[in-house]
mmCIF file of C-alpha atoms and ligand atoms in Angstrom:
data_model
loop_
_atom_site.group_PDB
_atom_site.id
_atom_site.type_symbol
_atom_site.label_atom_id
_atom_site.label_comp_id
_atom_site.label_asym_id
_atom_site.label_seq_id
_atom_site.Cartn_x
_atom_site.Cartn_y
_atom_site.Cartn_z
ATOM 1 C CA MET J 1 0.000 0.000 0.000
ATOM 2 C CA SER J 2 1.590 3.282 -1.034
ATOM 3 C CA ALA J 3 0.924 6.451 0.942
ATOM 4 C CA ALA J 4 -1.224 9.248 -0.504
ATOM 5 C CA PRO J 5 1.041 11.642 -2.372
ATOM 6 C CA LEU J 6 2.363 14.684 -0.567
ATOM 7 C CA HIS J 7 1.548 18.050 -2.104
ATOM 8 C CA ARG J 8 4.319 20.631 -2.278
ATOM 9 C CA ARG J 9 2.367 23.692 -1.090
ATOM 10 C CA ASP J 10 1.018 21.758 1.914
ATOM 11 C CA VAL J 11 4.457 20.363 2.721
ATOM 12 C CA VAL J 12 6.112 23.790 2.702
ATOM 13 C CA ARG J 13 3.269 25.377 4.669
ATOM 14 C CA ASP J 14 3.525 22.604 7.302
ATOM 15 C CA ILE J 15 7.313 22.920 7.497
ATOM 16 C CA LEU J 16 7.098 26.671 8.048
ATOM 17 C CA ALA J 17 4.058 26.681 10.380
ATOM 18 C CA PRO J 18 6.017 26.191 13.642
ATOM 19 C CA ARG J 19 8.795 28.611 12.684
ATOM 20 C CA LYS J 20 10.460 30.703 15.356
ATOM 21 C CA PRO J 21 12.226 34.023 14.696
ATOM 22 C CA GLU J 22 15.593 32.219 14.668
ATOM 23 C CA LEU J 23 14.639 30.359 11.470
ATOM 24 C CA LEU J 24 16.106 31.795 8.265
ATOM 25 C CA VAL J 25 15.046 30.224 4.970
ATOM 26 C CA VAL J 26 16.905 29.996 1.657
ATOM 27 C CA GLY J 27 14.742 28.987 -1.321
ATOM 28 C CA GLY J 28 16.107 27.283 -4.433
ATOM 29 C CA LEU J 29 15.279 28.779 -7.814
ATOM 30 C CA GLY J 30 11.834 28.368 -9.304
ATOM 31 C CA SER J 31 9.014 26.370 -7.797
ATOM 32 C CA PRO J 32 10.450 25.954 -4.265
ATOM 33 C CA SER J 33 10.725 29.746 -4.034
ATOM 34 C CA TRP J 34 7.111 30.074 -5.213
ATOM 35 C CA ASP J 35 6.034 27.575 -2.503
ATOM 36 C CA ILE J 36 7.845 29.571 0.190
ATOM 37 C CA THR J 37 6.356 32.845 -1.038
ATOM 38 C CA ALA J 38 2.866 31.306 -1.224
ATOM 39 C CA THR J 39 3.180 30.456 2.483
ATOM 40 C CA ALA J 40 4.270 33.993 3.422
ATOM 41 C CA ASP J 41 6.345 36.786 1.951
ATOM 42 C CA ASN J 42 8.640 36.769 4.995
ATOM 43 C CA PRO J 43 11.665 39.113 5.173
ATOM 44 C CA ARG J 44 13.625 36.349 6.942
ATOM 45 C CA ASP J 45 13.449 34.253 3.757
ATOM 46 C CA PHE J 46 15.777 34.709 0.797
ATOM 47 C CA CYS J 47 14.547 33.213 -2.457
ATOM 48 C CA LEU J 48 16.872 32.518 -5.376
ATOM 49 C CA ILE J 49 15.415 33.085 -8.817
ATOM 50 C CA GLY J 50 18.560 32.066 -10.680
ATOM 51 C CA ALA J 51 22.011 30.707 -9.795
ATOM 52 C CA MET J 52 20.815 27.123 -10.234
ATOM 53 C CA GLY J 53 22.720 24.658 -8.058
ATOM 54 C CA LEU J 54 23.609 27.216 -5.390
ATOM 55 C CA ALA J 55 20.796 26.991 -2.826
ATOM 56 C CA VAL J 56 22.817 24.746 -0.512
ATOM 57 C CA PRO J 57 26.045 26.805 -0.764
ATOM 58 C CA VAL J 58 24.097 29.998 0.045
ATOM 59 C CA GLY J 59 22.626 28.221 3.072
ATOM 60 C CA LEU J 60 26.070 27.062 4.146
ATOM 61 C CA GLY J 61 27.630 30.531 3.980
ATOM 62 C CA LEU J 62 24.673 31.907 5.933
ATOM 63 C CA ALA J 63 24.933 29.110 8.525
ATOM 64 C CA ASN J 64 28.633 29.921 9.024
ATOM 65 C CA ALA J 65 27.875 33.617 9.447
ATOM 66 C CA GLN J 66 24.839 33.171 11.726
ATOM 67 C CA PRO J 67 25.655 30.375 14.197
ATOM 68 C CA ASP J 68 22.876 31.451 16.572
ATOM 69 C CA ASN J 69 20.187 31.182 13.925
ATOM 70 C CA ARG J 70 18.809 28.056 12.305
ATOM 71 C CA ILE J 71 19.104 27.920 8.520
ATOM 72 C CA LEU J 72 16.664 25.940 6.374
ATOM 73 C CA VAL J 73 17.307 25.408 2.665
ATOM 74 C CA ILE J 74 14.235 24.393 0.673
ATOM 75 C CA THR J 75 15.072 23.487 -2.890
ATOM 76 C CA GLY J 76 14.224 21.191 -5.806
ATOM 77 C CA ASP J 77 15.733 17.941 -7.031
ATOM 78 C CA GLY J 78 16.984 19.629 -10.202
ATOM 79 C CA ASP J 79 18.776 22.348 -8.245
ATOM 80 C CA MET J 80 20.255 19.748 -5.871
ATOM 81 C CA LEU J 81 21.460 17.514 -8.702
ATOM 82 C CA MET J 82 23.317 20.467 -10.243
ATOM 83 C CA GLY J 83 25.249 21.143 -7.037
ATOM 84 C CA MET J 84 25.672 17.741 -5.407
ATOM 85 C CA GLY J 85 29.301 18.434 -4.527
ATOM 86 C CA ALA J 86 28.033 20.939 -1.973
ATOM 87 C CA LEU J 87 26.721 18.014 0.100
ATOM 88 C CA ALA J 88 30.315 16.848 0.616
ATOM 89 C CA THR J 89 31.292 20.391 1.564
ATOM 90 C CA VAL J 90 28.390 20.653 4.031
ATOM 91 C CA ALA J 91 29.251 17.273 5.558
ATOM 92 C CA ASN J 92 32.852 18.300 6.168
ATOM 93 C CA VAL J 93 32.062 21.783 7.487
ATOM 94 C CA HIS J 94 29.379 20.121 9.652
ATOM 95 C CA PRO J 95 27.178 23.144 10.489
ATOM 96 C CA ARG J 96 24.899 22.169 13.385
ATOM 97 C CA ASN J 97 22.433 24.878 12.358
ATOM 98 C CA LEU J 98 21.858 23.851 8.728
ATOM 99 C CA MET J 99 18.853 21.848 7.538
ATOM 100 C CA ILE J 100 18.217 20.948 3.898
ATOM 101 C CA VAL J 101 14.893 19.886 2.372
ATOM 102 C CA VAL J 102 14.669 18.782 -1.267
ATOM 103 C CA LEU J 103 11.163 18.883 -2.739
ATOM 104 C CA ASP J 104 11.572 15.920 -5.061
ATOM 105 C CA ASN J 105 8.944 15.795 -7.808
ATOM 106 C CA GLU J 106 11.398 13.788 -9.941
ATOM 107 C CA ARG J 107 10.972 16.526 -12.534
ATOM 108 C CA TYR J 108 12.395 19.789 -13.788
ATOM 109 C CA GLY J 109 8.985 21.209 -12.977
ATOM 110 C CA GLU J 110 9.627 24.808 -13.856
ATOM 111 C CA THR J 111 10.823 24.018 -17.385
ATOM 112 C CA GLY J 112 8.003 21.707 -18.420
ATOM 113 C CA GLY J 113 8.293 18.670 -16.211
ATOM 114 C CA GLN J 114 11.100 16.781 -17.901
ATOM 115 C CA PRO J 115 12.208 13.815 -15.714
ATOM 116 C CA THR J 116 15.309 14.278 -13.542
ATOM 117 C CA HIS J 117 17.666 11.465 -12.564
ATOM 118 C CA THR J 118 15.669 10.918 -9.364
ATOM 119 C CA ALA J 119 12.881 9.620 -11.629
ATOM 120 C CA GLY J 120 15.431 7.045 -12.696
ATOM 121 C CA VAL J 121 17.868 5.245 -10.428
ATOM 122 C CA THR J 122 19.340 8.127 -8.395
ATOM 123 C CA ASP J 123 18.757 8.344 -4.627
ATOM 124 C CA LEU J 124 19.637 11.795 -3.266
ATOM 125 C CA SER J 125 19.445 10.865 0.412
ATOM 126 C CA ALA J 126 21.861 7.958 -0.190
ATOM 127 C CA ILE J 127 24.185 10.459 -1.847
ATOM 128 C CA ALA J 128 23.902 12.749 1.202
ATOM 129 C CA THR J 129 24.691 9.805 3.468
ATOM 130 C CA GLY J 130 27.656 8.897 1.308
ATOM 131 C CA ALA J 131 28.810 12.511 1.397
ATOM 132 C CA GLY J 132 28.937 12.184 5.181
ATOM 133 C CA ILE J 133 25.800 14.036 6.301
ATOM 134 C CA PRO J 134 24.818 12.257 9.539
ATOM 135 C CA THR J 135 21.030 12.622 9.236
ATOM 136 C CA ALA J 136 19.579 11.878 5.797
ATOM 137 C CA ALA J 137 16.202 10.390 4.919
ATOM 138 C CA THR J 138 13.566 10.139 2.216
ATOM 139 C CA ILE J 139 10.075 11.184 3.341
ATOM 140 C CA ARG J 140 7.026 9.616 1.675
ATOM 141 C CA SER J 141 4.174 9.914 4.175
ATOM 142 C CA GLN J 142 2.482 12.435 6.435
ATOM 143 C CA ASP J 143 3.768 10.573 9.507
ATOM 144 C CA GLU J 144 7.349 10.729 8.312
ATOM 145 C CA LEU J 145 6.834 14.389 7.464
ATOM 146 C CA THR J 146 5.706 15.146 11.019
ATOM 147 C CA VAL J 147 8.888 13.624 12.457
ATOM 148 C CA MET J 148 11.004 15.513 9.910
ATOM 149 C CA ILE J 149 9.374 18.847 10.760
ATOM 150 C CA ARG J 150 10.104 18.398 14.456
ATOM 151 C CA ASN J 151 13.734 17.640 13.705
ATOM 152 C CA ILE J 152 14.063 20.616 11.369
ATOM 153 C CA HIS J 153 13.024 22.989 14.156
ATOM 154 C CA GLU J 154 14.641 21.237 17.110
ATOM 155 C CA GLY J 155 17.228 18.714 15.967
ATOM 156 C CA ASP J 156 20.942 18.970 15.279
ATOM 157 C CA GLY J 157 22.245 19.634 11.792
ATOM 158 C CA PRO J 158 23.486 19.068 9.304
ATOM 159 C CA ALA J 159 20.389 17.154 8.219
ATOM 160 C CA PHE J 160 19.149 16.371 4.731
ATOM 161 C CA TYR J 161 15.628 15.325 3.753
ATOM 162 C CA VAL J 162 14.223 14.375 0.378
ATOM 163 C CA VAL J 163 10.449 14.819 0.380
ATOM 164 C CA LYS J 164 8.806 12.898 -2.446
ATOM 165 C CA ILE J 165 5.978 15.089 -3.772
ATOM 166 C CA ALA J 166 3.313 14.900 -6.471
ATOM 167 C CA THR J 167 4.247 16.288 -9.894
ATOM 168 C CA GLU J 168 1.552 18.995 -9.843
ATOM 169 C CA MET J 169 2.586 22.603 -10.463
ATOM 170 C CA PRO J 170 0.363 24.754 -8.240
ATOM 171 C CA GLY J 171 1.193 28.048 -9.941
ATOM 172 C CA THR J 172 3.757 30.797 -9.752
ATOM 173 C CA VAL J 173 3.736 33.016 -6.671
ATOM 174 C CA LEU J 174 6.564 35.452 -7.250
ATOM 175 C CA PRO J 175 8.670 37.072 -4.577
ATOM 176 C CA SER J 176 10.251 40.375 -5.606
ATOM 177 C CA LEU J 177 12.363 39.769 -8.701
ATOM 178 C CA ASP J 178 14.751 42.498 -7.564
ATOM 179 C CA GLY J 179 17.588 40.620 -5.866
ATOM 180 C CA ALA J 180 19.084 43.808 -4.443
ATOM 181 C CA PHE J 181 15.802 44.595 -2.684
ATOM 182 C CA ALA J 182 15.441 40.998 -1.439
ATOM 183 C CA LYS J 183 18.983 41.041 -0.078
ATOM 184 C CA ASP J 184 18.546 44.409 1.656
ATOM 185 C CA ARG J 185 15.212 43.354 3.131
ATOM 186 C CA PHE J 186 16.729 40.124 4.474
ATOM 187 C CA ARG J 187 19.744 41.909 5.977
ATOM 188 C CA MET J 188 17.491 44.529 7.579
ATOM 189 C CA ALA J 189 15.410 41.756 9.172
ATOM 190 C CA VAL J 190 18.389 39.713 10.370
ATOM 191 C CA LEU J 191 21.144 42.267 10.969
ATOM 192 C CA GLY J 192 19.175 45.476 11.440
ATOM 193 C CA LYS J 193 21.072 47.159 8.596
ATOM 194 C CA ALA J 194 21.083 46.842 4.823
ATOM 195 C CA MET Y 1 59.075 47.800 8.976
ATOM 196 C CA LYS Y 2 59.040 46.840 5.316
ATOM 197 C CA THR Y 3 58.040 43.283 4.534
ATOM 198 C CA ASP Y 4 59.931 41.130 2.061
ATOM 199 C CA ALA Y 5 58.455 41.910 -1.359
ATOM 200 C CA ALA Y 6 58.683 38.238 -2.358
ATOM 201 C CA ASP Y 7 56.422 37.203 0.549
ATOM 202 C CA TRP Y 8 53.328 38.391 -1.261
ATOM 203 C CA PRO Y 9 50.984 35.745 0.244
ATOM 204 C CA SER Y 10 51.620 37.293 3.682
ATOM 205 C CA ASP Y 11 50.853 40.710 2.239
ATOM 206 C CA ILE Y 12 47.511 39.440 0.908
ATOM 207 C CA PHE Y 13 46.780 37.866 4.282
ATOM 208 C CA SER Y 14 47.390 41.175 6.062
ATOM 209 C CA VAL Y 15 44.938 42.946 3.757
ATOM 210 C CA LEU Y 16 42.300 40.229 4.281
ATOM 211 C CA CYS Y 17 42.639 40.644 8.051
ATOM 212 C CA ALA Y 18 42.481 44.446 7.847
ATOM 213 C CA ARG Y 19 39.392 44.190 5.622
ATOM 214 C CA GLU Y 20 37.702 41.892 8.174
ATOM 215 C CA ILE Y 21 37.363 38.918 5.844
ATOM 216 C CA LYS Y 22 35.752 36.103 7.853
ATOM 217 C CA GLN Y 23 35.040 33.397 5.262
ATOM 218 C CA VAL Y 24 37.684 32.097 2.892
ATOM 219 C CA CYS Y 25 36.649 29.588 0.214
ATOM 220 C CA HIS Y 26 38.988 27.813 -2.144
ATOM 221 C CA VAL Y 27 39.722 25.039 -4.539
ATOM 222 C CA PRO Y 28 43.464 24.882 -3.945
ATOM 223 C CA ASP Y 29 46.056 26.177 -6.330
ATOM 224 C CA ALA Y 30 49.743 25.726 -5.598
ATOM 225 C CA GLY Y 31 50.097 29.504 -5.888
ATOM 226 C CA HIS Y 32 47.583 29.971 -3.058
ATOM 227 C CA ASP Y 33 49.021 27.273 -0.783
ATOM 228 C CA GLN Y 34 50.798 29.619 1.623
ATOM 229 C CA LEU Y 35 47.840 32.025 1.849
ATOM 230 C CA ILE Y 36 45.453 29.120 2.547
ATOM 231 C CA ARG Y 37 47.753 27.985 5.372
ATOM 232 C CA LEU Y 38 47.885 31.477 6.865
ATOM 233 C CA CYS Y 39 44.089 31.792 6.743
ATOM 234 C CA SER Y 40 43.570 28.323 8.233
ATOM 235 C CA ALA Y 41 45.772 29.256 11.191
ATOM 236 C CA GLN Y 42 43.719 32.401 11.853
ATOM 237 C CA ASN Y 43 41.088 31.693 14.511
ATOM 238 C CA ASP Y 44 38.430 34.123 13.371
ATOM 239 C CA MET Y 45 38.524 33.059 9.712
ATOM 240 C CA SER Y 46 36.545 30.047 8.565
ATOM 241 C CA VAL Y 47 38.256 28.336 5.651
ATOM 242 C CA THR Y 48 36.123 26.111 3.426
ATOM 243 C CA THR Y 49 37.469 23.723 0.822
ATOM 244 C CA LEU Y 50 35.051 23.542 -2.115
ATOM 245 C CA THR Y 51 34.309 20.737 -4.545
ATOM 246 C CA THR Y 52 33.973 23.303 -7.351
ATOM 247 C CA GLU Y 53 34.519 27.052 -7.493
ATOM 248 C CA GLU Y 54 30.895 28.094 -8.094
ATOM 249 C CA GLU Y 55 30.078 26.776 -4.628
ATOM 250 C CA GLY Y 56 32.294 29.551 -3.319
ATOM 251 C CA VAL Y 57 30.208 32.224 -5.056
ATOM 252 C CA GLY Y 58 27.106 30.830 -3.314
ATOM 253 C CA ILE Y 59 28.795 30.538 0.085
ATOM 254 C CA LEU Y 60 30.051 34.119 -0.056
ATOM 255 C CA ALA Y 61 26.567 35.353 -0.993
ATOM 256 C CA GLY Y 62 25.219 33.498 2.051
ATOM 257 C CA ALA Y 63 28.004 34.971 4.167
ATOM 258 C CA TRP Y 64 27.027 38.487 3.063
ATOM 259 C CA LEU Y 65 23.346 37.810 3.805
ATOM 260 C CA GLY Y 66 24.516 36.839 7.291
ATOM 261 C CA GLY Y 67 26.700 39.921 7.752
ATOM 262 C CA GLN Y 68 30.154 38.526 6.950
ATOM 263 C CA ARG Y 69 32.708 39.371 4.296
ATOM 264 C CA GLY Y 70 34.517 36.649 2.386
ATOM 265 C CA VAL Y 71 36.935 35.920 -0.422
ATOM 266 C CA LEU Y 72 37.215 33.161 -3.020
ATOM 267 C CA LEU Y 73 40.722 31.886 -3.812
ATOM 268 C CA MET Y 74 41.105 29.984 -7.076
ATOM 269 C CA GLN Y 75 43.316 29.435 -10.105
ATOM 270 C CA SER Y 76 42.357 30.779 -13.521
ATOM 271 C CA SER Y 77 40.845 27.468 -14.655
ATOM 272 C CA GLY Y 78 38.370 27.790 -11.775
ATOM 273 C CA VAL Y 79 37.046 31.039 -13.229
ATOM 274 C CA GLY Y 80 35.320 28.996 -15.915
ATOM 275 C CA ASN Y 81 33.423 27.083 -13.246
ATOM 276 C CA THR Y 82 31.997 30.249 -11.689
ATOM 277 C CA ILE Y 83 30.448 32.001 -14.690
ATOM 278 C CA ASN Y 84 26.689 31.530 -14.174
ATOM 279 C CA ALA Y 85 27.107 31.736 -10.402
ATOM 280 C CA LEU Y 86 28.434 35.285 -10.816
ATOM 281 C CA ALA Y 87 24.861 36.320 -11.700
ATOM 282 C CA LEU Y 88 24.036 35.964 -7.988
ATOM 283 C CA PRO Y 89 26.164 38.814 -6.582
ATOM 284 C CA ALA Y 90 25.426 40.874 -9.708
ATOM 285 C CA ALA Y 91 21.624 40.501 -9.562
ATOM 286 C CA CYS Y 92 21.581 41.095 -5.801
ATOM 287 C CA ARG Y 93 24.156 43.901 -5.716
ATOM 288 C CA MET Y 94 26.254 42.017 -3.206
ATOM 289 C CA PRO Y 95 29.994 42.494 -2.904
ATOM 290 C CA PHE Y 96 32.116 39.663 -4.317
ATOM 291 C CA LEU Y 97 35.909 39.439 -4.069
ATOM 292 C CA THR Y 98 38.089 36.775 -5.650
ATOM 293 C CA ILE Y 99 41.851 36.385 -5.870
ATOM 294 C CA VAL Y 100 42.891 34.408 -8.940
ATOM 295 C CA THR Y 101 46.322 32.908 -9.514
ATOM 296 C CA MET Y 102 46.868 33.025 -13.273
ATOM 297 C CA ARG Y 103 48.095 30.090 -15.337
ATOM 298 C CA GLY Y 104 48.688 29.624 -19.015
ATOM 299 C CA GLU Y 105 50.395 32.947 -19.618
ATOM 300 C CA TRP Y 106 54.076 33.007 -18.558
ATOM 301 C CA GLY Y 107 56.022 30.102 -20.024
ATOM 302 C CA GLU Y 108 53.292 27.708 -18.872
ATOM 303 C CA GLY Y 109 54.362 24.063 -18.960
ATOM 304 C CA ASN Y 110 50.885 22.576 -19.267
ATOM 305 C CA PRO Y 111 49.076 23.292 -22.523
ATOM 306 C CA TRP Y 112 45.728 22.346 -20.932
ATOM 307 C CA GLN Y 113 45.989 25.434 -18.733
ATOM 308 C CA VAL Y 114 46.286 27.833 -21.641
ATOM 309 C CA PRO Y 115 42.705 28.101 -22.984
ATOM 310 C CA MET Y 116 41.007 28.953 -19.684
ATOM 311 C CA GLY Y 117 44.003 30.973 -18.451
ATOM 312 C CA GLN Y 118 43.811 33.124 -21.573
ATOM 313 C CA GLY Y 119 40.002 33.220 -21.409
ATOM 314 C CA ALA Y 120 39.626 33.980 -17.703
ATOM 315 C CA PRO Y 121 39.914 37.807 -17.837
ATOM 316 C CA GLY Y 122 37.398 38.028 -20.687
ATOM 317 C CA ALA Y 123 34.993 35.633 -18.961
ATOM 318 C CA LEU Y 124 35.109 37.660 -15.750
ATOM 319 C CA GLU Y 125 34.639 40.938 -17.597
ATOM 320 C CA ALA Y 126 31.726 39.493 -19.555
ATOM 321 C CA MET Y 127 30.036 38.839 -16.193
ATOM 322 C CA GLY Y 128 30.642 42.393 -15.006
ATOM 323 C CA VAL Y 129 33.581 41.655 -12.710
ATOM 324 C CA MET Y 130 36.160 44.462 -12.405
ATOM 325 C CA LEU Y 131 39.749 43.267 -12.842
ATOM 326 C CA PHE Y 132 42.791 44.294 -10.804
ATOM 327 C CA ARG Y 133 45.971 42.743 -12.205
ATOM 328 C CA VAL Y 134 49.193 42.391 -10.227
ATOM 329 C CA ASP Y 135 52.443 41.891 -12.154
ATOM 330 C CA ARG Y 136 54.912 42.837 -9.417
ATOM 331 C CA ALA Y 137 55.038 41.625 -5.823
ATOM 332 C CA GLU Y 138 55.499 45.145 -4.457
ATOM 333 C CA ASP Y 139 52.063 46.131 -5.816
ATOM 334 C CA ILE Y 140 50.131 43.336 -4.146
ATOM 335 C CA THR Y 141 49.080 45.091 -0.930
ATOM 336 C CA ASP Y 142 47.744 48.176 -2.676
ATOM 337 C CA THR Y 143 46.029 46.179 -5.387
ATOM 338 C CA VAL Y 144 44.250 43.684 -3.122
ATOM 339 C CA ASN Y 145 43.261 46.551 -0.856
ATOM 340 C CA ALA Y 146 41.849 48.506 -3.795
ATOM 341 C CA ALA Y 147 39.915 45.480 -5.093
ATOM 342 C CA ALA Y 148 38.463 44.833 -1.632
ATOM 343 C CA GLY Y 149 37.512 48.492 -1.214
ATOM 344 C CA GLN Y 150 35.940 48.556 -4.640
ATOM 345 C CA ALA Y 151 33.866 45.420 -3.883
ATOM 346 C CA PHE Y 152 32.756 46.179 -0.331
ATOM 347 C CA ASN Y 153 32.245 49.945 -0.667
ATOM 348 C CA ASN Y 154 30.369 49.787 -3.950
ATOM 349 C CA MET Y 155 28.587 46.408 -3.771
ATOM 350 C CA CYS Y 156 30.183 45.049 -6.891
ATOM 351 C CA SER Y 157 32.281 42.096 -8.029
ATOM 352 C CA THR Y 158 36.052 42.397 -8.292
ATOM 353 C CA ALA Y 159 38.884 40.003 -9.110
ATOM 354 C CA VAL Y 160 42.584 40.330 -8.389
ATOM 355 C CA LEU Y 161 44.533 38.509 -11.100
ATOM 356 C CA ILE Y 162 47.975 37.519 -9.881
ATOM 357 C CA SER Y 163 50.254 37.138 -12.882
ATOM 358 C CA GLN Y 164 51.893 33.794 -13.386
ATOM 359 C CA ARG Y 165 55.138 35.744 -13.475
ATOM 360 C CA LEU Y 166 54.916 36.070 -9.664
ATOM 361 C CA ILE Y 167 54.144 32.419 -9.130
ATOM 362 C CA GLY Y 168 56.469 30.964 -11.757
ATOM 363 C CA ALA Y 169 55.880 28.707 -14.737
ATOM 364 C CA LYS Y 170 54.672 25.271 -13.763
ATOM 365 C CA GLY Y 171 54.815 21.871 -15.336
ATOM 366 C CA PHE Y 172 52.021 19.517 -14.428
ATOM 367 C CA GLU Y 173 49.562 20.613 -11.760
HETATM 368 C C1 TPP L 1 22.124 26.852 -15.172
HETATM 369 C C2 TPP L 1 20.671 26.729 -15.480
HETATM 370 N N1 TPP L 1 20.246 25.712 -16.279
HETATM 371 C C3 TPP L 1 18.929 25.593 -16.539
HETATM 372 C C4 TPP L 1 18.017 26.473 -16.035
HETATM 373 C C5 TPP L 1 16.540 26.341 -16.339
HETATM 374 N N2 TPP L 1 15.795 25.934 -15.154
HETATM 375 C C6 TPP L 1 15.118 26.807 -14.376
HETATM 376 S S1 TPP L 1 14.258 26.087 -13.140
HETATM 377 C C7 TPP L 1 14.791 24.558 -13.659
HETATM 378 C C8 TPP L 1 14.253 23.313 -13.032
HETATM 379 C C9 TPP L 1 14.547 23.214 -11.597
HETATM 380 O O1 TPP L 1 14.065 21.960 -11.192
HETATM 381 P P1 TPP L 1 13.856 21.650 -9.666
HETATM 382 O O2 TPP L 1 14.955 22.237 -8.885
HETATM 383 O O3 TPP L 1 13.641 20.197 -9.534
HETATM 384 O O4 TPP L 1 12.537 22.475 -9.316
HETATM 385 P P2 TPP L 1 10.985 22.107 -9.618
HETATM 386 O O5 TPP L 1 10.482 23.169 -10.547
HETATM 387 O O6 TPP L 1 10.911 20.740 -10.214
HETATM 388 O O7 TPP L 1 10.336 22.144 -8.283
HETATM 389 C C10 TPP L 1 15.637 24.641 -14.750
HETATM 390 C C11 TPP L 1 16.260 23.489 -15.423
HETATM 391 C C12 TPP L 1 18.520 27.523 -15.236
HETATM 392 N N3 TPP L 1 17.716 28.454 -14.686
HETATM 393 N N4 TPP L 1 19.835 27.620 -14.972
HETATM 394 MG MG1 MG L 2 11.949 19.072 -9.378
#
């Protein structure tokens, strides 16, 4: 019996529901950033709209700079596949305050839904484990999601979760396309200065 | 006291400290070996070894979002790996500073280094990065300092290109 499919907007809303002020979110380009923005246009979130493959590195640099805050990267399987080396870098830096969630629709959703390698034989959480990330899991059910969400907000990083989601595309909800504004807004919220 | 002009890695290190650089990212180059060691020994600098240079562009953007300054150390072949990533600091008007050890230009011993070494300045310029070349060791302090000032005062991307002449021709690396 396979579990009912998880829906990306619900997953992201549930992940962000218990957020505390210490949580800072980095969104990977495209659909994950639309999911984050659909939940709330929060100044403590920074959404990439380009720079494919760099969501995890941005989260890592932020985690290094902000050890007292908790950093959550929410990105897609396509973005993660482009920058898999960063998982080895994260594992070796070992930031206790960095959590990574990959919304895995097994598709390049934003560009028309072409299958990614996770639709084939590739297992991203096994790659994270092999890279040396101590907590790595694939989430397929609401129960597993509940455990994951608790760990994201309370557990020790680095942790890496692949959430298998339905292939639906619930629509574009754009954050500001002006990166300079987004950056200044984030720094004002976190640092009190642009 | 005047420092030894040939000890240019120490001169770079002094500028990085004075400019309050806290995150240093690199894919190693032999020409950066001494500077990487100096940074690694400095308690308030976090030094991150990358799997590929574009990771460094992302990490430094994250560092800036979190209130820290950083620098990316790489050789000229690594420039090719960073090209699309350079859109991130450009689109977000974040400062970005890199120090590039040049290959393929001064009696290079490895022909595979020549295409990207020759192409690196043009690739950086095409992405809007301002170039600061150093041909003589005695210019390194002023040049790195100017590139850092340009990046962090004006929220733009700058690269210091250290001529292979300073590092020496290399065989296989
Ligand atoms: C370097 C680069 N190559 C290709 C693209 C085109 N592109 C934009 S979004 C995207 C798909 C991202 O897929 P994924 O991260 O899985 O997100 P999804 O839309 O499936 O949630 C691609 C290929 C790009 N923006 N940059
Ligand atoms: Mg996808």
